[in-house]
Short mmCIF file of C-alpha atoms and ligand atoms in Angstrom, two decimals:
data_model
loop_
_atom_site.label_atom_id
_atom_site.label_comp_id
_atom_site.label_asym_id
_atom_site.label_seq_id
_atom_site.Cartn_x
_atom_site.Cartn_y
_atom_site.Cartn_z
CA MET A 1 19.10 12.14 -5.03
CA ASN A 2 21.47 9.60 -3.46
CA VAL A 3 24.42 8.62 -5.59
CA ALA A 4 24.71 4.82 -5.54
CA LEU A 5 28.01 3.38 -4.46
CA SER A 6 29.09 0.15 -6.09
CA PRO A 7 26.36 -2.37 -5.09
CA PRO A 8 27.31 -5.13 -2.64
CA LYS A 9 27.61 -8.68 -3.94
CA LEU A 10 24.75 -10.73 -2.49
CA PHE A 11 24.54 -14.51 -2.25
CA VAL A 12 20.87 -15.51 -2.35
CA ARG A 13 19.47 -18.96 -1.71
CA THR A 14 15.82 -20.08 -1.77
CA VAL A 15 14.90 -23.55 -0.46
CA PRO A 16 11.52 -25.22 0.08
CA LEU A 17 10.35 -25.14 3.69
CA ARG A 18 8.62 -28.27 4.93
CA ASP A 19 7.01 -26.80 8.05
CA HIS A 20 3.70 -25.35 6.83
CA THR A 21 2.03 -25.13 10.21
CA ALA A 22 3.42 -21.91 11.70
CA GLY A 23 1.73 -18.65 10.72
CA LEU A 24 3.91 -16.22 8.77
CA VAL A 25 3.67 -13.44 11.37
CA SER A 26 4.82 -15.84 14.10
CA ARG A 27 8.12 -16.22 12.21
CA LEU A 28 8.95 -12.53 12.56
CA PRO A 29 11.30 -11.02 15.13
CA ASP A 30 10.01 -7.75 16.61
CA GLU A 31 12.51 -5.42 15.00
CA THR A 32 11.56 -3.78 11.69
CA PRO A 33 9.43 -6.62 10.36
CA LEU A 34 8.71 -6.64 6.64
CA ALA A 35 5.42 -8.13 5.49
CA TRP A 36 2.99 -8.47 2.61
CA LEU A 37 0.12 -10.77 3.55
CA THR A 38 -3.28 -11.79 2.24
CA GLY A 39 -4.94 -13.99 4.86
CA ASP A 40 -2.57 -16.92 5.54
CA GLU A 41 -0.41 -16.35 2.47
CA GLY A 42 2.28 -13.92 1.46
CA ILE A 43 5.86 -13.08 2.38
CA VAL A 44 7.53 -11.85 5.55
CA GLY A 45 11.13 -10.79 5.96
CA TRP A 46 13.60 -9.33 8.44
CA GLY A 47 17.10 -7.89 8.56
CA GLU A 48 18.61 -5.74 5.81
CA ALA A 49 20.97 -7.35 3.30
CA ALA A 50 20.62 -4.21 1.18
CA ARG A 51 18.77 -0.98 1.67
CA LEU A 52 18.20 1.50 -1.14
CA ASP A 53 17.09 4.85 0.27
CA LEU A 54 15.70 6.98 -2.53
CA GLY A 55 16.11 10.70 -2.06
CA SER A 56 13.37 13.29 -2.39
CA GLU A 57 13.24 15.85 -5.18
CA PRO A 58 13.58 19.61 -4.52
CA GLU A 59 10.48 21.75 -3.84
CA GLY A 60 9.01 22.93 -7.13
CA THR A 61 9.52 19.57 -8.85
CA ALA A 62 6.50 18.58 -10.95
CA PRO A 63 4.04 16.67 -8.71
CA THR A 64 3.99 13.74 -11.12
CA ASP A 65 7.79 13.45 -11.31
CA THR A 66 8.84 9.76 -11.47
CA THR A 67 12.57 10.02 -10.65
CA ARG A 68 12.21 7.95 -7.45
CA PHE A 69 10.85 5.00 -9.45
CA SER A 70 13.52 5.09 -12.18
CA GLU A 71 16.23 5.51 -9.51
CA ALA A 72 14.82 2.46 -7.68
CA ALA A 73 14.85 0.38 -10.89
CA ARG A 74 18.40 1.41 -11.77
CA ARG A 75 19.82 0.64 -8.34
CA LEU A 76 17.90 -2.62 -7.98
CA ASN A 77 19.18 -3.78 -11.37
CA GLY A 78 22.71 -3.04 -10.10
CA LEU A 79 22.10 -5.30 -7.10
CA ARG A 80 20.65 -8.08 -9.27
CA GLU A 81 23.53 -8.00 -11.74
CA HIS A 82 26.00 -8.54 -8.89
CA ALA A 83 23.96 -11.20 -7.07
CA GLU A 84 24.55 -14.94 -7.12
CA ILE A 85 21.17 -16.63 -6.87
CA ALA A 86 20.39 -20.29 -6.18
CA ASP A 87 16.60 -20.63 -6.30
CA GLU A 88 15.25 -24.16 -5.72
CA VAL A 89 11.60 -23.04 -5.74
CA GLY A 90 11.22 -20.66 -8.70
CA ALA A 91 7.86 -19.07 -7.85
CA ALA A 92 6.59 -15.49 -7.50
CA GLY A 93 8.33 -14.07 -4.40
CA THR A 94 11.40 -16.38 -4.43
CA GLY A 95 15.03 -15.49 -5.23
CA LEU A 96 16.12 -11.88 -4.76
CA VAL A 97 13.09 -10.05 -3.34
CA ALA A 98 12.89 -6.40 -2.32
CA PHE A 99 10.10 -4.84 -0.26
CA GLY A 100 9.40 -1.21 -1.11
CA THR A 101 7.53 1.90 -0.14
CA PHE A 102 7.35 5.11 -2.15
CA ALA A 103 6.32 8.54 -0.89
CA PHE A 104 3.08 9.91 -2.33
CA ALA A 105 4.79 13.11 -3.55
CA PRO A 106 8.21 13.25 -5.24
CA THR A 107 9.35 15.98 -2.81
CA SER A 108 8.67 13.85 0.31
CA PRO A 109 11.33 11.69 1.96
CA GLY A 110 10.88 8.03 2.92
CA SER A 111 10.98 6.10 -0.36
CA ALA A 112 13.07 2.95 0.06
CA LEU A 113 13.63 -0.59 -1.17
CA ILE A 114 14.81 -3.19 1.35
CA VAL A 115 16.23 -6.65 0.58
CA PRO A 116 15.75 -8.68 3.79
CA ARG A 117 18.42 -11.02 5.19
CA VAL A 118 15.75 -13.68 5.66
CA LEU A 119 12.39 -14.12 3.92
CA VAL A 120 9.70 -16.73 4.49
CA GLY A 121 6.94 -17.13 1.91
CA ARG A 122 3.82 -19.19 1.49
CA ARG A 123 1.50 -19.45 -1.46
CA GLY A 124 -0.77 -22.16 -2.89
CA GLY A 125 0.36 -24.84 -0.41
CA ARG A 126 4.09 -24.17 -0.91
CA SER A 127 6.39 -22.54 1.62
CA TRP A 128 9.93 -21.33 1.13
CA LEU A 129 12.86 -19.75 2.89
CA THR A 130 15.22 -17.27 1.28
CA THR A 131 18.46 -16.22 2.94
CA VAL A 132 20.75 -13.48 1.71
CA SER A 133 24.40 -13.30 2.71
CA ASP A 134 27.50 -11.26 1.82
CA GLU A 135 29.69 -14.39 1.83
CA PRO A 136 29.45 -17.47 -0.36
CA GLY A 137 28.61 -20.62 1.60
CA ALA A 138 27.42 -18.69 4.68
CA LEU A 139 23.75 -19.38 4.05
CA PRO A 140 21.81 -21.30 6.70
CA GLY A 141 19.58 -24.11 5.41
CA GLY A 142 16.92 -23.54 8.08
CA LEU A 143 15.34 -20.71 10.00
CA PRO A 144 18.07 -18.85 11.87
CA HIS A 145 16.06 -17.91 14.98
CA THR A 146 12.96 -18.57 17.05
CA ALA A 147 10.77 -15.47 17.22
CA SER A 148 9.55 -14.08 20.53
CA ALA A 149 5.78 -13.78 21.06
CA PRO A 150 4.22 -10.47 19.87
CA ARG A 151 3.58 -7.99 22.71
CA PRO A 152 0.16 -6.37 23.27
CA VAL A 153 0.13 -2.67 22.37
CA GLY A 154 -0.90 -1.32 25.79
CA PRO A 155 -2.84 1.88 26.53
CA VAL A 156 -2.86 4.41 23.69
CA THR A 157 -3.31 8.18 23.94
CA TRP A 158 -4.86 9.90 20.92
CA THR A 159 -4.10 13.43 19.75
CA ARG A 160 -5.63 15.30 16.88
CA GLY A 161 -3.94 15.55 13.52
CA SER A 162 -2.42 18.39 11.52
CA LEU A 163 -5.86 20.00 10.99
CA THR A 164 -8.86 20.03 13.35
CA GLY A 165 -12.01 18.38 12.02
CA ASP A 166 -13.49 21.84 11.38
CA ALA A 167 -10.40 23.08 9.52
CA TRP A 168 -10.41 19.91 7.41
CA MET A 169 -14.10 20.34 6.57
CA ALA A 170 -13.33 23.95 5.57
CA ALA A 171 -10.65 22.59 3.21
CA VAL A 172 -13.24 20.20 1.73
CA ALA A 173 -15.74 23.06 1.28
CA ASP A 174 -13.08 25.17 -0.43
CA THR A 175 -12.19 22.25 -2.70
CA VAL A 176 -15.86 21.79 -3.64
CA THR A 177 -16.03 25.51 -4.53
CA ARG A 178 -12.97 25.18 -6.76
CA ILE A 179 -14.41 22.08 -8.42
CA ARG A 180 -17.75 23.83 -9.05
CA ALA A 181 -15.83 26.79 -10.51
CA GLY A 182 -14.34 24.39 -13.09
CA GLU A 183 -10.73 24.44 -11.82
CA LEU A 184 -10.70 20.62 -11.52
CA GLU A 185 -13.11 17.65 -11.37
CA LYS A 186 -11.91 15.72 -8.32
CA ALA A 187 -9.34 15.85 -5.53
CA VAL A 188 -8.77 13.31 -2.75
CA LEU A 189 -8.26 15.06 0.58
CA ALA A 190 -6.73 13.25 3.55
CA ARG A 191 -6.13 13.91 7.25
CA ASP A 192 -3.92 12.40 9.92
CA ALA A 193 -4.29 11.51 13.61
CA PHE A 194 -1.67 10.60 16.21
CA ALA A 195 -1.52 7.73 18.69
CA GLU A 196 1.05 7.30 21.41
CA ALA A 197 1.49 4.06 23.35
CA ASP A 198 3.37 3.74 26.64
CA SER A 199 6.07 1.53 25.08
CA PRO A 200 7.33 0.75 21.54
CA ILE A 201 4.50 -0.63 19.39
CA ASP A 202 5.04 -4.26 18.34
CA VAL A 203 4.21 -4.15 14.64
CA ARG A 204 3.63 -7.93 14.61
CA THR A 205 0.61 -7.44 16.87
CA LEU A 206 -0.85 -4.96 14.39
CA LEU A 207 -0.11 -7.28 11.45
CA GLU A 208 -1.84 -10.25 13.07
CA ARG A 209 -4.95 -8.22 13.95
CA LEU A 210 -5.10 -6.64 10.51
CA ARG A 211 -4.73 -9.83 8.49
CA LEU A 212 -7.38 -11.62 10.58
CA ARG A 213 -9.89 -8.76 10.37
CA PHE A 214 -9.22 -7.94 6.71
CA PRO A 215 -8.40 -11.30 5.07
CA SER A 216 -9.12 -10.02 1.53
CA CYS A 217 -6.85 -6.96 1.96
CA PHE A 218 -3.10 -6.64 1.62
CA THR A 219 -1.62 -6.36 5.11
CA PHE A 220 1.77 -4.71 4.91
CA SER A 221 4.74 -3.49 6.92
CA VAL A 222 7.54 -1.77 5.06
CA ASN A 223 9.91 0.83 6.47
CA GLY A 224 7.49 1.97 9.18
CA MET A 225 4.36 2.00 6.98
CA VAL A 226 1.87 -0.49 8.43
CA GLY A 227 -1.69 -1.15 7.28
CA ALA A 228 -4.24 -3.30 5.47
CA THR A 229 -5.08 -1.81 2.09
CA PRO A 230 -7.92 -3.09 -0.07
CA GLU A 231 -6.55 -1.32 -3.16
CA LEU A 232 -4.15 -3.13 -5.51
CA LEU A 233 -2.26 -0.66 -7.66
CA LEU A 234 -0.91 -3.58 -9.68
CA ARG A 235 0.08 -7.21 -9.60
CA ARG A 236 2.50 -8.35 -12.28
CA GLU A 237 2.85 -12.08 -13.05
CA GLY A 238 4.83 -12.73 -16.22
CA ASP A 239 3.38 -10.23 -18.72
CA ARG A 240 -0.04 -10.14 -16.98
CA LEU A 241 -1.07 -7.12 -14.96
CA THR A 242 -4.05 -6.92 -12.61
CA SER A 243 -5.26 -3.80 -10.84
CA LEU A 244 -8.15 -3.28 -8.41
CA VAL A 245 -9.46 0.28 -8.50
CA LEU A 246 -11.55 1.49 -5.55
CA ALA A 247 -13.37 4.78 -5.15
CA GLY A 248 -16.84 5.48 -3.77
CA THR A 249 -17.56 4.48 -0.17
CA ARG A 250 -20.37 3.77 2.32
CA PRO A 251 -20.11 2.41 5.87
CA ARG A 252 -21.31 -1.15 6.60
CA GLY A 253 -24.89 -1.35 7.94
CA GLU A 254 -25.85 -2.31 11.50
CA ASP A 255 -27.87 -5.32 10.23
CA PRO A 256 -28.20 -7.18 6.89
CA ASP A 257 -31.12 -5.00 5.67
CA GLY A 258 -29.37 -1.75 6.56
CA ASP A 259 -26.19 -3.04 4.96
CA ARG A 260 -27.99 -3.91 1.71
CA ARG A 261 -29.67 -0.48 1.66
CA LEU A 262 -26.31 1.25 1.97
CA ALA A 263 -24.85 -0.99 -0.75
CA ASP A 264 -27.78 -0.24 -3.10
CA GLN A 265 -27.44 3.49 -2.39
CA LEU A 266 -23.74 3.32 -3.24
CA LEU A 267 -24.26 1.42 -6.50
CA ALA A 268 -27.00 3.89 -7.52
CA SER A 269 -25.24 7.10 -6.42
CA ALA A 270 -24.38 9.31 -9.40
CA LYS A 271 -21.83 11.13 -7.21
CA ASP A 272 -19.98 7.95 -6.23
CA VAL A 273 -20.20 6.33 -9.67
CA ASP A 274 -18.71 9.50 -11.14
CA GLU A 275 -15.96 9.61 -8.49
CA HIS A 276 -15.21 5.97 -9.30
CA ARG A 277 -15.26 6.53 -13.07
CA MET A 278 -12.52 9.16 -12.73
CA ALA A 279 -10.29 6.70 -10.86
CA VAL A 280 -10.85 4.03 -13.53
CA ASP A 281 -10.25 6.54 -16.35
CA SER A 282 -6.93 7.58 -14.78
CA LEU A 283 -5.84 3.92 -14.69
CA ARG A 284 -6.96 3.29 -18.29
CA THR A 285 -5.14 6.38 -19.59
CA ALA A 286 -1.92 5.58 -17.71
CA LEU A 287 -1.93 1.91 -18.68
CA ALA A 288 -2.79 2.28 -22.39
CA PRO A 289 0.77 3.15 -23.57
CA LEU A 290 2.23 0.18 -21.63
CA ALA A 291 -0.24 -2.54 -22.59
CA GLU A 292 -0.97 -4.65 -25.66
CA GLU A 293 -4.41 -5.66 -24.38
CA MET A 294 -6.60 -4.19 -21.69
CA GLU A 295 -9.83 -5.44 -20.15
CA VAL A 296 -11.72 -2.98 -17.97
CA PRO A 297 -15.33 -3.74 -16.92
CA ARG A 298 -17.85 -1.06 -17.91
CA SER A 299 -19.46 -0.70 -14.50
CA PRO A 300 -18.17 -1.19 -10.94
CA SER A 301 -19.03 -4.00 -8.56
CA LEU A 302 -19.27 -3.93 -4.77
CA LEU A 303 -16.38 -4.73 -2.40
CA GLN A 304 -17.42 -5.21 1.23
CA LEU A 305 -14.86 -4.96 4.03
CA ALA A 306 -15.34 -5.15 7.81
CA ASN A 307 -15.59 -1.36 8.19
CA VAL A 308 -16.73 0.05 4.80
CA GLN A 309 -17.97 -0.93 1.34
CA HIS A 310 -16.54 0.37 -1.92
CA LEU A 311 -17.25 0.57 -5.62
CA ALA A 312 -14.60 -1.65 -7.21
CA THR A 313 -13.28 -2.33 -10.73
CA ARG A 314 -10.82 -5.13 -11.42
CA ALA A 315 -8.81 -4.41 -14.58
CA HIS A 316 -6.53 -6.80 -16.49
CA ALA A 317 -3.86 -6.07 -19.09
CA ARG A 318 -1.09 -7.77 -21.02
CA LEU A 319 2.02 -5.61 -20.76
CA SER A 320 4.09 -4.79 -23.83
CA PRO A 321 7.52 -6.49 -23.97
CA GLY A 322 10.14 -4.76 -21.82
CA VAL A 323 7.66 -3.00 -19.48
CA SER A 324 8.74 -3.72 -15.89
CA ALA A 325 6.62 -3.62 -12.75
CA LEU A 326 8.34 -0.39 -11.66
CA ASP A 327 7.64 1.16 -15.10
CA ALA A 328 3.97 0.39 -14.49
CA VAL A 329 4.05 1.70 -10.91
CA ALA A 330 5.62 4.95 -12.15
CA ALA A 331 2.96 5.31 -14.85
CA LEU A 332 -0.04 4.46 -12.66
CA HIS A 333 0.78 6.45 -9.51
CA PRO A 334 -1.12 8.53 -8.47
CA THR A 335 -4.47 7.23 -9.72
CA ALA A 336 -7.48 9.45 -9.19
CA ALA A 337 -8.42 7.19 -6.23
CA VAL A 338 -5.75 9.04 -4.21
CA GLY A 339 -4.85 12.10 -6.34
CA GLY A 340 -7.59 13.54 -8.52
CA THR A 341 -8.55 14.78 -11.97
CA PRO A 342 -6.71 16.39 -13.67
CA THR A 343 -3.78 14.84 -11.79
CA ASP A 344 -1.43 17.84 -11.73
CA THR A 345 -4.04 20.35 -10.56
CA ALA A 346 -5.27 17.92 -7.90
CA MET A 347 -1.74 17.21 -6.63
CA ARG A 348 -1.04 20.94 -6.23
CA LEU A 349 -4.35 21.45 -4.45
CA ILE A 350 -3.63 18.50 -2.09
CA ALA A 351 -0.18 19.90 -1.22
CA GLY A 352 -1.76 23.23 -0.23
CA ALA A 353 -5.03 22.10 1.38
CA GLU A 354 -4.18 19.25 3.75
CA GLY A 355 -1.74 21.13 6.00
CA MET A 356 0.51 18.05 6.15
CA ASP A 357 2.97 15.92 4.20
CA ARG A 358 1.42 12.56 3.33
CA GLY A 359 4.77 10.75 3.50
CA GLY A 360 4.15 7.16 2.35
CA TYR A 361 0.36 7.36 2.77
CA ALA A 362 -1.38 6.85 -0.61
CA GLY A 363 1.97 5.96 -2.19
CA PRO A 364 2.82 2.54 -3.66
CA VAL A 365 3.82 -0.17 -1.15
CA GLY A 366 4.73 -3.76 -2.03
CA TRP A 367 7.48 -6.05 -3.27
CA LEU A 368 9.21 -7.30 -6.40
CA ASP A 369 11.35 -10.32 -7.25
CA GLY A 370 14.17 -10.83 -9.72
CA ALA A 371 11.91 -12.52 -12.28
CA GLY A 372 9.73 -9.41 -12.58
CA ASN A 373 6.82 -10.67 -10.46
CA SER A 374 5.51 -7.98 -8.20
CA GLU A 375 2.60 -6.73 -6.11
CA TRP A 376 2.04 -3.07 -5.22
CA GLY A 377 -0.82 -1.80 -3.15
CA ILE A 378 -1.77 1.80 -2.55
CA ALA A 379 -0.83 2.53 1.08
CA LEU A 380 -4.31 3.20 2.54
CA ARG A 381 -5.89 2.26 5.91
CA CYS A 382 -2.43 2.60 7.36
CA ALA A 383 -0.16 4.38 9.81
CA HIS A 384 3.47 5.32 10.01
CA VAL A 385 4.76 3.58 13.14
CA ASP A 386 7.87 4.93 14.83
CA GLY A 387 8.67 3.48 18.26
CA ALA A 388 5.73 4.20 20.57
CA ARG A 389 4.09 6.63 18.10
CA ALA A 390 1.76 5.97 15.19
CA ARG A 391 0.53 8.52 12.69
CA LEU A 392 -2.71 7.38 11.06
CA PHE A 393 -4.04 8.55 7.69
CA ALA A 394 -7.42 8.52 5.96
CA GLY A 395 -8.90 10.40 3.02
CA GLY A 396 -11.79 10.59 0.62
CA GLY A 397 -12.54 11.66 -2.93
CA ILE A 398 -14.05 15.14 -3.21
CA VAL A 399 -16.27 15.95 -6.20
CA ALA A 400 -18.79 18.72 -6.97
CA GLN A 401 -21.59 17.11 -4.88
CA SER A 402 -19.44 16.27 -1.81
CA GLU A 403 -20.57 17.36 1.66
CA PRO A 404 -17.85 18.18 4.21
CA ALA A 405 -19.59 16.46 7.19
CA SER A 406 -20.10 13.16 5.34
CA GLU A 407 -16.53 13.24 4.03
CA LEU A 408 -15.30 13.70 7.62
CA ALA A 409 -17.47 10.75 8.73
CA GLU A 410 -16.00 8.67 5.89
CA THR A 411 -12.45 9.36 7.07
CA GLU A 412 -13.50 8.27 10.58
CA SER A 413 -14.75 4.91 9.17
CA LYS A 414 -11.43 4.49 7.39
CA PHE A 415 -9.38 5.43 10.51
CA ARG A 416 -11.12 2.53 12.29
CA VAL A 417 -8.87 0.01 10.58
CA MET A 418 -5.73 1.23 12.37
CA ARG A 419 -7.50 2.53 15.49
CA GLU A 420 -8.84 -0.97 16.17
CA ALA A 421 -5.53 -2.63 15.31
CA LEU A 422 -3.89 -0.39 17.93
CA THR A 423 -6.51 -0.92 20.62
CA ASP A 424 -8.10 -4.40 20.16
CA GLY A 425 -7.81 -6.50 23.27
CA SER A 426 -6.11 -3.83 25.37
C1 ISC B 1 -8.18 7.74 0.06
C2 ISC B 1 -8.68 6.65 0.63
O1 ISC B 1 -9.51 5.78 -0.03
C3 ISC B 1 -9.63 5.79 -1.44
C4 ISC B 1 -9.92 4.41 -1.83
C5 ISC B 1 -11.20 3.91 -1.83
C6 ISC B 1 -12.29 4.80 -1.69
C7 ISC B 1 -12.10 6.15 -1.67
C8 ISC B 1 -13.25 7.08 -1.58
O2 ISC B 1 -14.41 6.62 -1.65
O3 ISC B 1 -13.06 8.28 -1.40
C9 ISC B 1 -10.74 6.75 -1.85
O4 ISC B 1 -10.63 7.08 -3.21
C10 ISC B 1 -8.33 6.27 2.01
O5 ISC B 1 -8.72 5.18 2.45
O6 ISC B 1 -7.61 7.03 2.70
#
C-alpha cells in the first residue's frame, strides 16, 4: 500500500457558469478526460491537481478485503483538511470533487482517486466551473482553454480475449456443475476482448456516442476506464442513499411484439428472477448495518436499454449518522450482480475460472464531493482504453439452470455497447 506523503494544499474555487449551451463533452481536452454523465447532465474534468493511487493487496488477501476503500477515505480526508475552498454554488458535485475507480479485486492494481485541475458541471439548469490551484489567487474565473474537436476512432482490429469462446463456455459449464453440487448458488463470469485502432483512441468520441445512445446510463471515463453502465451501486445525497440493482437479461426484440415477448419471458423466468433476487439480497444484507431505514421493492421491474433489457430493483435507504459514501461503497462491493453468492466462494471461483484479471471492470467507478454527495456506478459495459488499444469486458450471472451458449450470447449483446462506440461512423 502506498504511504501518503503530506497532502498538497489545494485552493479550490467554484463559480456559476453562465454559458449553458455547450455540451459537457465539448469542453474536454483530449488528454485523460474525466467524466460522469447522464444524458446532458453531469460533470467533466481534466488535469490532475491531486492523484491518489491506491496500491493493491498481496496475493492471498481475502477477496472481500476493503483496505483500498479505507485508504482512499483516509487520504482524501487529508486533502480536504488542507484545502481552502470557496464554493459559490454549493450543490452536489461542486467544491473539492474527486473522480475514482476501484479494482474489482483487492489484489488488482489500478484503484485511484483523481482531483481534476478544472471541472465543469451541469445539473437541473445550473452550470458551474471549479478550478483547483496550488497557489492562492491563481484561479481563473473562466474556462482556461478551448477544446479541440474530438477525432473519429478510425479502423479497429479485433482480437480474441484471454479465453476463446469455447474455453469460456467450458468455464460456465464447470461453474454450473459446482453450483448444482451445492458449492455455491451463483457466480458472475466475465470475458474480455481486445480492439486496436491505428492511432490513439479519442475518449471524447466514445463518451459522446455512449451518452447519446444510452441516455439513461452513467457514461464514465476515469483513469482509462470508459463505458456506459446502467447499474448504480449507490448515489448519496445528504443522508439518502439510492441503489439500482440489475441482474437478469434478455436482448431487445427485432420489432415491438418480439421485444414484448422477450420482456415477458424475462419477467416470468424463474432462473432470472432467482439470479436477480440474489443480487438484491446481497445489497440488503450489506446495507442493513449502515442504514436506519431501507425500502426495497418486493419484485423487480423492467429496464430497457438500446442493446438489452434487465430485471431492475431500485432501493432507497437513510444512512445512519457518520456513514460516508466510501463506507457504503466498501460495504456494498461486490454485489451478487458482479460477484456471486456466497460472495467469498464466488470471488475465489471467478479468480480461477476467467483466466484474466478484471482490473477495474465490475469495480466501483464514480465521484464524490467534499459535502459527502457521491455517485458510484458498477463499471459494466466498459473498456480499459490505453492509447490505441481498448480491452472490453462483459459478463453474466451463472446459476444452476444456466446454459453456456446463451450466456456467451448474452456477453456478446453486452460487448455491443463498447464495440459500437468504437466503430460507429467509421
Ligand atoms: C456482469 C454484467 O452485468 C450484470 C448486470 C446486469 C445483468 C447481469 C446478468 O443478467 O447477468 C449481470 O449481473 C456485465 O454487463 O458485464
